[in-house]
mmCIF file of C-alpha atoms and ligand atoms in Angstrom:
data_model
loop_
_atom_site.group_PDB
_atom_site.id
_atom_site.type_symbol
_atom_site.label_atom_id
_atom_site.label_comp_id
_atom_site.label_asym_id
_atom_site.label_seq_id
_atom_site.Cartn_x
_atom_site.Cartn_y
_atom_site.Cartn_z
ATOM 1 C CA MET A 1398 61.023 158.709 60.089
ATOM 2 C CA LYS A 1399 57.933 156.120 60.775
ATOM 3 C CA THR A 1400 57.344 152.411 59.398
ATOM 4 C CA PRO A 1401 53.967 151.669 58.578
ATOM 5 C CA GLU A 1402 53.829 147.842 60.306
ATOM 6 C CA ALA A 1403 54.427 149.894 63.348
ATOM 7 C CA LYS A 1404 52.681 148.721 66.553
ATOM 8 C CA PRO A 1405 52.717 149.462 70.100
ATOM 9 C CA VAL A 1406 55.996 148.522 72.713
ATOM 10 C CA ASN A 1407 53.855 145.730 74.929
ATOM 11 C CA ARG A 1408 55.106 142.981 75.145
ATOM 12 C CA GLY A 1409 56.857 139.520 73.400
ATOM 13 C CA ARG A 1410 60.492 137.172 73.490
ATOM 14 C CA PHE A 1411 63.159 137.675 71.230
ATOM 15 C CA ALA A 1412 64.797 136.330 68.193
ATOM 16 C CA GLU A 1413 68.893 135.995 67.931
ATOM 17 C CA LEU A 1414 69.748 134.991 63.991
ATOM 18 C CA HIS A 1415 73.926 135.969 65.448
ATOM 19 C CA LEU A 1416 75.411 134.236 67.726
ATOM 20 C CA HIS A 1417 78.813 131.935 68.154
ATOM 21 C CA LEU A 1418 78.932 128.739 70.068
ATOM 22 C CA GLY A 1419 82.894 130.405 70.590
ATOM 23 C CA GLY A 1420 81.384 133.944 71.943
ATOM 24 C CA ALA A 1421 77.855 132.496 74.182
ATOM 25 C CA ILE A 1422 79.163 131.111 76.476
ATOM 26 C CA LEU A 1423 80.319 134.106 80.136
ATOM 27 C CA PRO A 1424 83.444 133.778 80.886
ATOM 28 C CA ASN A 1425 82.655 132.896 84.767
ATOM 29 C CA ILE A 1426 80.758 129.851 83.217
ATOM 30 C CA LEU A 1427 83.680 128.746 80.616
ATOM 31 C CA TYR A 1428 86.256 129.117 84.144
ATOM 32 C CA SER A 1429 84.708 127.468 86.803
ATOM 33 C CA TYR A 1430 85.124 124.819 84.034
ATOM 34 C CA LEU A 1431 88.414 125.559 83.838
ATOM 35 C CA ARG A 1432 88.289 124.821 87.806
ATOM 36 C CA ARG A 1433 86.739 121.793 86.754
ATOM 37 C CA GLN A 1434 89.981 120.728 84.847
ATOM 38 C CA PRO A 1435 92.940 121.011 87.805
ATOM 39 C CA GLY A 1436 97.038 121.496 85.700
ATOM 40 C CA HIS A 1437 94.104 122.932 82.531
ATOM 41 C CA THR A 1438 97.116 125.605 81.002
ATOM 42 C CA LEU A 1439 94.714 128.865 81.052
ATOM 43 C CA LEU A 1440 94.609 128.633 85.077
ATOM 44 C CA ARG A 1441 98.033 129.485 84.866
ATOM 45 C CA ARG A 1442 97.901 132.312 82.445
ATOM 46 C CA PHE A 1443 94.497 133.191 84.033
ATOM 47 C CA ARG A 1444 94.547 132.852 87.946
ATOM 48 C CA THR A 1445 91.635 134.540 88.969
ATOM 49 C CA MET A 1446 88.248 135.130 87.013
ATOM 50 C CA GLU A 1447 88.248 138.662 86.947
ATOM 51 C CA SER A 1448 91.792 138.588 85.172
ATOM 52 C CA PHE A 1449 89.783 136.140 82.392
ATOM 53 C CA GLU A 1450 86.570 138.133 82.473
ATOM 54 C CA ARG A 1451 89.043 141.038 82.014
ATOM 55 C CA PHE A 1452 90.894 139.383 78.922
ATOM 56 C CA PHE A 1453 87.460 139.694 77.059
ATOM 57 C CA ALA A 1454 86.146 142.482 78.013
ATOM 58 C CA ARG A 1455 88.982 144.579 76.744
ATOM 59 C CA PRO A 1456 88.486 146.578 73.681
ATOM 60 C CA ARG A 1457 90.333 145.192 69.811
ATOM 61 C CA ARG A 1458 91.716 147.827 67.673
ATOM 62 C CA THR A 1459 91.131 145.165 64.319
ATOM 63 C CA LEU A 1460 88.289 142.363 63.496
ATOM 64 C CA ASP A 1461 91.543 140.931 63.151
ATOM 65 C CA GLU A 1462 92.753 140.715 67.186
ATOM 66 C CA TYR A 1463 89.356 139.984 68.338
ATOM 67 C CA LEU A 1464 88.416 136.845 66.394
ATOM 68 C CA GLU A 1465 91.455 135.533 68.649
ATOM 69 C CA MET A 1466 89.083 135.581 71.057
ATOM 70 C CA HIS A 1467 87.484 132.652 70.170
ATOM 71 C CA LYS A 1468 90.841 131.031 69.507
ATOM 72 C CA LEU A 1469 91.517 130.838 73.530
ATOM 73 C CA VAL A 1470 87.592 129.326 73.891
ATOM 74 C CA GLU A 1471 87.654 126.700 70.762
ATOM 75 C CA PRO A 1472 89.684 124.354 72.665
ATOM 76 C CA ILE A 1473 87.793 124.715 75.738
ATOM 77 C CA GLN A 1474 84.628 123.419 73.787
ATOM 78 C CA ARG A 1475 85.850 120.154 72.677
ATOM 79 C CA LEU A 1476 84.034 116.837 72.241
ATOM 80 C CA THR A 1477 83.272 115.992 76.138
ATOM 81 C CA ALA A 1478 82.602 119.362 77.602
ATOM 82 C CA LEU A 1479 80.303 120.337 74.605
ATOM 83 C CA PRO A 1480 77.180 119.345 76.739
ATOM 84 C CA TYR A 1481 77.659 121.130 80.025
ATOM 85 C CA PHE A 1482 78.170 124.226 77.898
ATOM 86 C CA ILE A 1483 75.043 123.696 75.621
ATOM 87 C CA GLN A 1484 72.776 122.382 78.611
ATOM 88 C CA ARG A 1485 74.353 125.813 80.227
ATOM 89 C CA LEU A 1486 73.464 128.062 77.050
ATOM 90 C CA VAL A 1487 70.093 127.022 77.141
ATOM 91 C CA ARG A 1488 69.178 127.545 80.133
ATOM 92 C CA GLY A 1489 70.697 130.833 80.024
ATOM 93 C CA ALA A 1490 68.679 132.168 76.779
ATOM 94 C CA ALA A 1491 65.544 131.084 78.636
ATOM 95 C CA LEU A 1492 65.917 132.435 81.765
ATOM 96 C CA PHE A 1493 67.441 135.453 81.177
ATOM 97 C CA ASP A 1494 68.234 136.295 77.270
ATOM 98 C CA ASN A 1495 64.683 135.914 77.301
ATOM 99 C CA LEU A 1496 64.989 134.106 73.548
ATOM 100 C CA ALA A 1497 61.567 131.888 71.809
ATOM 101 C CA TYR A 1498 64.349 131.371 68.705
ATOM 102 C CA MET A 1499 67.713 130.814 68.540
ATOM 103 C CA GLU A 1500 70.268 130.154 65.550
ATOM 104 C CA LEU A 1501 73.199 129.294 67.434
ATOM 105 C CA ARG A 1502 76.402 128.961 65.364
ATOM 106 C CA TYR A 1503 80.013 127.597 64.737
ATOM 107 C CA THR A 1504 82.782 125.518 62.144
ATOM 108 C CA PRO A 1505 82.822 121.644 63.315
ATOM 109 C CA TRP A 1506 86.230 121.883 62.596
ATOM 110 C CA PHE A 1507 87.858 124.258 64.743
ATOM 111 C CA ARG A 1508 86.095 121.915 67.588
ATOM 112 C CA THR A 1509 87.598 118.632 66.798
ATOM 113 C CA ASP A 1510 90.890 116.744 67.763
ATOM 114 C CA PRO A 1511 94.164 118.270 66.190
ATOM 115 C CA HIS A 1512 95.656 115.834 67.795
ATOM 116 C CA LEU A 1513 93.912 113.027 64.758
ATOM 117 C CA ASP A 1514 94.853 112.978 60.919
ATOM 118 C CA ASP A 1515 92.874 115.657 58.565
ATOM 119 C CA GLN A 1516 90.993 112.108 57.704
ATOM 120 C CA GLN A 1517 90.055 111.553 61.862
ATOM 121 C CA ARG A 1518 89.478 115.148 62.321
ATOM 122 C CA LEU A 1519 86.518 115.646 59.128
ATOM 123 C CA ARG A 1520 84.851 112.469 60.453
ATOM 124 C CA GLN A 1521 84.523 114.070 64.170
ATOM 125 C CA MET A 1522 82.702 116.592 62.641
ATOM 126 C CA GLU A 1523 79.911 114.583 62.844
ATOM 127 C CA GLU A 1524 80.923 113.793 66.070
ATOM 128 C CA VAL A 1525 80.921 116.997 66.620
ATOM 129 C CA VAL A 1526 77.386 118.263 65.437
ATOM 130 C CA ASP A 1527 75.998 115.384 66.367
ATOM 131 C CA ILE A 1528 76.077 116.504 70.323
ATOM 132 C CA ILE A 1529 75.536 118.943 69.857
ATOM 133 C CA THR A 1530 72.199 118.916 68.499
ATOM 134 C CA ALA A 1531 71.995 115.591 71.087
ATOM 135 C CA SER A 1532 72.577 117.869 74.185
ATOM 136 C CA ALA A 1533 70.474 120.805 72.778
ATOM 137 C CA HIS A 1534 67.075 118.360 71.991
ATOM 138 C CA LEU A 1535 67.624 117.289 76.026
ATOM 139 C CA ALA A 1536 68.312 120.914 77.212
ATOM 140 C CA LEU A 1537 64.892 121.866 75.771
ATOM 141 C CA ARG A 1538 62.693 119.130 76.790
ATOM 142 C CA ARG A 1539 62.988 121.949 80.309
ATOM 143 C CA TYR A 1540 63.375 125.360 78.832
ATOM 144 C CA PRO A 1541 60.677 126.426 75.553
ATOM 145 C CA LEU A 1542 62.734 127.673 72.735
ATOM 146 C CA VAL A 1543 63.237 126.658 68.504
ATOM 147 C CA LEU A 1544 67.424 126.332 68.639
ATOM 148 C CA ARG A 1545 68.771 126.303 65.547
ATOM 149 C CA GLN A 1546 72.246 125.600 64.278
ATOM 150 C CA VAL A 1547 74.622 127.176 61.785
ATOM 151 C CA LEU A 1548 77.048 125.716 60.270
ATOM 152 C CA CYS A 1549 80.271 127.909 59.394
ATOM 153 C CA MET A 1550 82.953 127.986 56.466
ATOM 154 C CA HIS A 1551 85.635 129.401 57.916
ATOM 155 C CA SER A 1552 88.226 131.581 55.637
ATOM 156 C CA THR A 1553 91.179 130.326 56.904
ATOM 157 C CA LEU A 1554 90.444 126.806 56.324
ATOM 158 C CA PRO A 1555 90.917 124.361 52.794
ATOM 159 C CA ASP A 1556 87.870 123.791 50.577
ATOM 160 C CA ALA A 1557 87.746 120.392 51.488
ATOM 161 C CA VAL A 1558 86.914 120.995 55.303
ATOM 162 C CA ASN A 1559 84.364 123.836 53.796
ATOM 163 C CA ARG A 1560 82.619 121.793 51.554
ATOM 164 C CA ARG A 1561 82.510 118.707 54.494
ATOM 165 C CA THR A 1562 81.129 122.338 56.237
ATOM 166 C CA VAL A 1563 77.917 122.558 53.649
ATOM 167 C CA GLU A 1564 77.508 118.268 53.160
ATOM 168 C CA LEU A 1565 77.397 117.989 57.352
ATOM 169 C CA ALA A 1566 74.680 120.596 57.015
ATOM 170 C CA ALA A 1567 72.592 119.163 54.740
ATOM 171 C CA ALA A 1568 72.647 115.356 56.296
ATOM 172 C CA ARG A 1569 71.731 117.197 59.689
ATOM 173 C CA ARG A 1570 68.683 119.378 58.575
ATOM 174 C CA PRO A 1571 66.217 120.393 60.388
ATOM 175 C CA ASP A 1572 68.458 121.095 63.360
ATOM 176 C CA VAL A 1573 71.192 122.667 61.387
ATOM 177 C CA CYS A 1574 68.377 124.830 59.131
ATOM 178 C CA ALA A 1575 71.834 126.914 57.869
ATOM 179 C CA VAL A 1576 75.717 127.602 56.600
ATOM 180 C CA ASP A 1577 77.833 130.883 56.745
ATOM 181 C CA LEU A 1578 81.000 131.699 55.873
ATOM 182 C CA ALA A 1579 83.118 133.524 58.849
ATOM 183 C CA GLY A 1580 87.025 134.051 59.605
ATOM 184 C CA PRO A 1581 89.282 136.701 59.295
ATOM 185 C CA ASP A 1582 87.450 139.058 56.100
ATOM 186 C CA ARG A 1583 90.788 140.012 53.896
ATOM 187 C CA LEU A 1584 90.968 136.578 53.300
ATOM 188 C CA TYR A 1585 87.844 136.472 51.246
ATOM 189 C CA GLU A 1586 89.165 137.562 47.516
ATOM 190 C CA SER A 1587 91.134 134.499 47.076
ATOM 191 C CA MET A 1588 88.288 132.441 47.839
ATOM 192 C CA LEU A 1589 85.401 133.452 45.775
ATOM 193 C CA PRO A 1590 85.574 131.290 42.911
ATOM 194 C CA SER A 1591 85.480 128.048 45.356
ATOM 195 C CA VAL A 1592 83.174 129.100 47.635
ATOM 196 C CA VAL A 1593 80.408 130.679 45.725
ATOM 197 C CA PRO A 1594 80.011 126.870 44.204
ATOM 198 C CA LEU A 1595 79.835 125.988 48.001
ATOM 199 C CA PHE A 1596 76.822 128.218 48.761
ATOM 200 C CA LYS A 1597 74.689 127.282 45.873
ATOM 201 C CA LEU A 1598 75.708 123.510 46.982
ATOM 202 C CA ALA A 1599 73.783 124.859 50.061
ATOM 203 C CA ARG A 1600 70.906 125.916 48.688
ATOM 204 C CA LYS A 1601 70.691 122.990 46.626
ATOM 205 C CA HIS A 1602 70.046 120.895 49.816
ATOM 206 C CA GLY A 1603 67.469 123.074 50.962
ATOM 207 C CA LEU A 1604 70.347 125.245 53.479
ATOM 208 C CA LYS A 1605 69.727 128.611 53.704
ATOM 209 C CA THR A 1606 72.799 131.449 53.889
ATOM 210 C CA THR A 1607 74.560 134.064 55.247
ATOM 211 C CA ALA A 1608 78.361 135.517 55.383
ATOM 212 C CA HIS A 1609 80.296 138.002 57.503
ATOM 213 C CA LEU A 1610 80.030 139.813 54.378
ATOM 214 C CA PHE A 1611 80.182 144.254 54.774
ATOM 215 C CA GLU A 1612 80.838 144.645 58.338
ATOM 216 C CA THR A 1613 84.450 146.096 58.004
ATOM 217 C CA PRO A 1614 86.052 147.575 54.741
ATOM 218 C CA SER A 1615 87.974 145.095 53.722
ATOM 219 C CA GLY A 1616 85.183 142.481 53.820
ATOM 220 C CA CYS A 1617 83.390 144.032 51.008
ATOM 221 C CA HIS A 1618 82.369 141.653 47.941
ATOM 222 C CA PRO A 1619 79.634 142.727 46.074
ATOM 223 C CA ALA A 1620 79.880 139.313 44.003
ATOM 224 C CA LEU A 1621 78.886 136.919 46.864
ATOM 225 C CA LEU A 1622 75.613 138.523 48.179
ATOM 226 C CA PRO A 1623 72.824 137.017 45.421
ATOM 227 C CA HIS A 1624 74.284 133.849 46.512
ATOM 228 C CA LEU A 1625 73.454 134.812 50.287
ATOM 229 C CA ASP A 1626 69.153 134.593 52.232
ATOM 230 C CA ARG A 1627 70.897 137.089 54.676
ATOM 231 C CA VAL A 1628 73.736 139.388 55.053
ATOM 232 C CA GLY A 1629 76.223 138.450 58.566
ATOM 233 C CA HIS A 1630 76.779 142.199 59.646
ATOM 234 C CA GLY A 1631 76.644 144.246 55.948
ATOM 235 C CA ILE A 1632 76.723 148.094 57.816
ATOM 236 C CA GLN A 1633 79.648 148.848 55.138
ATOM 237 C CA ILE A 1634 76.277 148.336 52.735
ATOM 238 C CA PRO A 1635 74.345 151.415 53.355
ATOM 239 C CA LEU A 1636 77.337 153.235 55.347
ATOM 240 C CA LYS A 1637 79.567 153.191 52.316
ATOM 241 C CA HIS A 1638 78.259 150.992 49.561
ATOM 242 C CA ARG A 1639 74.577 152.726 49.582
ATOM 243 C CA SER A 1640 73.928 151.968 45.455
ATOM 244 C CA LEU A 1641 74.137 147.988 46.906
ATOM 245 C CA LEU A 1642 70.700 148.746 49.154
ATOM 246 C CA LYS A 1643 67.772 148.544 46.771
ATOM 247 C CA ASP A 1644 69.361 145.157 45.522
ATOM 248 C CA LEU A 1645 68.746 143.725 49.292
ATOM 249 C CA ARG A 1646 65.267 145.303 49.620
ATOM 250 C CA ARG A 1647 64.840 143.850 45.646
ATOM 251 C CA ARG A 1648 66.207 140.040 47.001
ATOM 252 C CA GLY A 1649 64.344 140.390 51.309
ATOM 253 C CA GLN A 1650 68.109 140.147 52.821
ATOM 254 C CA CYS A 1651 68.096 140.499 55.927
ATOM 255 C CA LEU A 1652 71.210 142.114 57.501
ATOM 256 C CA GLU A 1653 72.341 141.062 60.856
ATOM 257 C CA VAL A 1654 73.338 144.160 63.358
ATOM 258 C CA CYS A 1655 74.541 143.128 66.109
ATOM 259 C CA PRO A 1656 75.686 146.367 67.799
ATOM 260 C CA THR A 1657 78.046 145.740 70.144
ATOM 261 C CA SER A 1658 80.897 143.541 68.549
ATOM 262 C CA TYR A 1659 81.875 146.459 66.475
ATOM 263 C CA LEU A 1660 83.028 148.979 68.900
ATOM 264 C CA ARG A 1661 84.880 145.182 70.588
ATOM 265 C CA THR A 1662 86.419 145.385 66.807
ATOM 266 C CA GLY A 1663 87.693 148.433 66.168
ATOM 267 C CA THR A 1664 84.956 149.781 62.775
ATOM 268 C CA LEU A 1665 82.785 151.977 64.917
ATOM 269 C CA LYS A 1666 83.492 154.249 67.467
ATOM 270 C CA ARG A 1667 80.314 154.461 69.406
ATOM 271 C CA TYR A 1668 77.225 152.846 69.308
ATOM 272 C CA GLU A 1669 75.817 156.749 67.617
ATOM 273 C CA ASP A 1670 77.208 155.438 64.458
ATOM 274 C CA LEU A 1671 74.607 153.456 62.826
ATOM 275 C CA ARG A 1672 72.241 155.352 63.013
ATOM 276 C CA ASP A 1673 72.932 155.484 59.205
ATOM 277 C CA VAL A 1674 72.628 151.998 59.561
ATOM 278 C CA PHE A 1675 69.424 151.697 60.796
ATOM 279 C CA LYS A 1676 67.497 155.235 58.940
ATOM 280 C CA ARG A 1677 69.186 154.674 55.542
ATOM 281 C CA CYS A 1678 68.540 150.970 55.527
ATOM 282 C CA LEU A 1679 64.755 151.548 56.991
ATOM 283 C CA ASP A 1680 64.046 154.043 54.383
ATOM 284 C CA ALA A 1681 65.321 151.587 51.645
ATOM 285 C CA GLY A 1682 63.528 148.922 53.348
ATOM 286 C CA VAL A 1683 65.871 146.708 54.183
ATOM 287 C CA ALA A 1684 65.074 144.367 57.347
ATOM 288 C CA VAL A 1685 67.550 145.176 59.950
ATOM 289 C CA ALA A 1686 67.214 142.303 62.562
ATOM 290 C CA ILE A 1687 70.380 143.023 66.379
ATOM 291 C CA CYS A 1688 72.034 140.462 67.379
ATOM 292 C CA THR A 1689 74.921 139.594 69.827
ATOM 293 C CA ASP A 1690 77.008 137.977 67.726
ATOM 294 C CA ASN A 1691 79.476 137.193 70.529
ATOM 295 C CA GLY A 1692 76.292 137.439 73.849
ATOM 296 C CA GLY A 1693 78.487 135.468 76.316
ATOM 297 C CA LEU A 1694 82.476 137.637 76.052
ATOM 298 C CA HIS A 1695 80.048 140.756 75.333
ATOM 299 C CA GLN A 1696 78.945 140.197 78.656
ATOM 300 C CA VAL A 1697 75.730 141.487 77.049
ATOM 301 C CA ARG A 1698 72.298 140.419 76.524
ATOM 302 C CA LEU A 1699 70.228 140.724 73.640
ATOM 303 C CA PRO A 1700 67.570 142.809 74.961
ATOM 304 C CA HIS A 1701 69.430 144.593 76.537
ATOM 305 C CA GLU A 1702 71.644 145.323 73.543
ATOM 306 C CA TYR A 1703 68.251 146.401 72.179
ATOM 307 C CA GLU A 1704 67.646 149.504 74.759
ATOM 308 C CA THR A 1705 71.431 150.328 74.371
ATOM 309 C CA LEU A 1706 70.122 151.406 71.000
ATOM 310 C CA LEU A 1707 67.177 152.424 72.407
ATOM 311 C CA VAL A 1708 68.997 154.860 75.356
ATOM 312 C CA ALA A 1709 71.748 155.551 72.998
ATOM 313 C CA ASP A 1710 68.294 157.297 70.211
ATOM 314 C CA VAL A 1711 70.142 155.459 67.621
ATOM 315 C CA LEU A 1712 66.907 154.186 67.406
ATOM 316 C CA ASP A 1713 62.630 155.308 68.335
ATOM 317 C CA PHE A 1714 60.332 152.722 69.657
ATOM 318 C CA ASP A 1715 58.577 152.420 65.999
ATOM 319 C CA GLU A 1716 61.502 150.869 64.594
ATOM 320 C CA MET A 1717 63.207 149.449 66.772
ATOM 321 C CA ALA A 1718 60.373 147.432 67.179
ATOM 322 C CA ALA A 1719 60.214 146.871 63.371
ATOM 323 C CA CYS A 1720 63.800 145.025 63.917
ATOM 324 C CA HIS A 1721 61.749 142.946 66.796
ATOM 325 C CA ARG A 1722 59.588 141.862 64.141
ATOM 326 C CA ALA A 1723 62.187 141.285 60.903
ATOM 327 C CA ALA A 1724 64.345 138.780 63.489
ATOM 328 C CA PHE A 1725 61.174 136.832 63.343
ATOM 329 C CA ALA A 1726 60.691 137.220 59.773
ATOM 330 C CA HIS A 1727 64.179 135.989 58.427
ATOM 331 C CA ALA A 1728 65.225 133.704 60.883
ATOM 332 C CA PHE A 1729 65.485 130.147 59.194
ATOM 333 C CA ASP A 1730 63.221 128.538 60.806
ATOM 334 C CA TRP A 1731 60.579 130.117 63.050
ATOM 335 C CA ARG A 1732 57.021 129.126 61.894
ATOM 336 C CA GLU A 1733 54.817 131.504 63.942
ATOM 337 C CA ALA A 1734 53.706 134.468 63.418
ATOM 338 C CA PRO A 1735 56.069 136.830 64.452
ATOM 339 C CA ARG A 1736 55.871 138.683 67.359
ATOM 340 C CA GLY A 1737 55.421 142.165 68.405
ATOM 341 C CA LEU A 1738 57.454 143.955 71.206
HETATM 342 ZN ZN1 ZN B 2604 79.814 136.998 63.823
#
């Protein structure tokens, strides 16, 4: 298949649209931080860096099992540790991932102190965002990169916490550019009546919207689609719900496809299984951005995700360039003209 706007593959830095703070840090950096905290319980569980790395490298059977990894990382990334991790994340993104633009997403509640009461934790969410913003600004003085934050509502959290997440995102624009919905997608059904108004509220405040949706067969909720600017994953749409592609095109929605994640969550068996995803989307005029999701924990950098798809013959060079341009074109706050690969 050919894309009419395809240009020669010759240059370019990358735009990362789907990256979780909990999965962005390489295990060796997490472990180096643990070593600075003598007596940390995780040092007893993982006595060597190799055993720590092996824990993250192991494929999981389900999305729920995969998401358990974040529960291990989030308590390491509490307030005092955030500047350390943000500095290293920005440095690595600029020097090794060759990123020009990054949207970093996280659930502020999961970085608050669980010993506090709920009201205190809600207030501490503000501190979390402010520390990440200040740390990012400091790091960005040295490394040329645009970094925007996306705050995640979460399917395991009560409505009040998700509402505060949206309000906080609105209060911290432009550093925060959007809200997301994350967490086990089998819980979405029951929360639809409360989460749709929150997406509407986000848009009313000028925020962009995305959600982890149509990632697995249990996460297919068409009712959410009209409220989104982009779709996190969305691979079940071209695979199992093709009739929805025309609506995605009409709304100008882009899929955030994270190839390695589907192998780690057990959703797909091989990279080649993504061939139909890309072909059907590009044929239908639906944009696809390639992202890492949890590049640190997967130990896969964004340029490598592109290369893997090329080597596996999932994409040709023109299609790869179209996805590269789509990532810049659908970035929530990228103001320059899209760069070609
Ligand atoms: Zn994700």
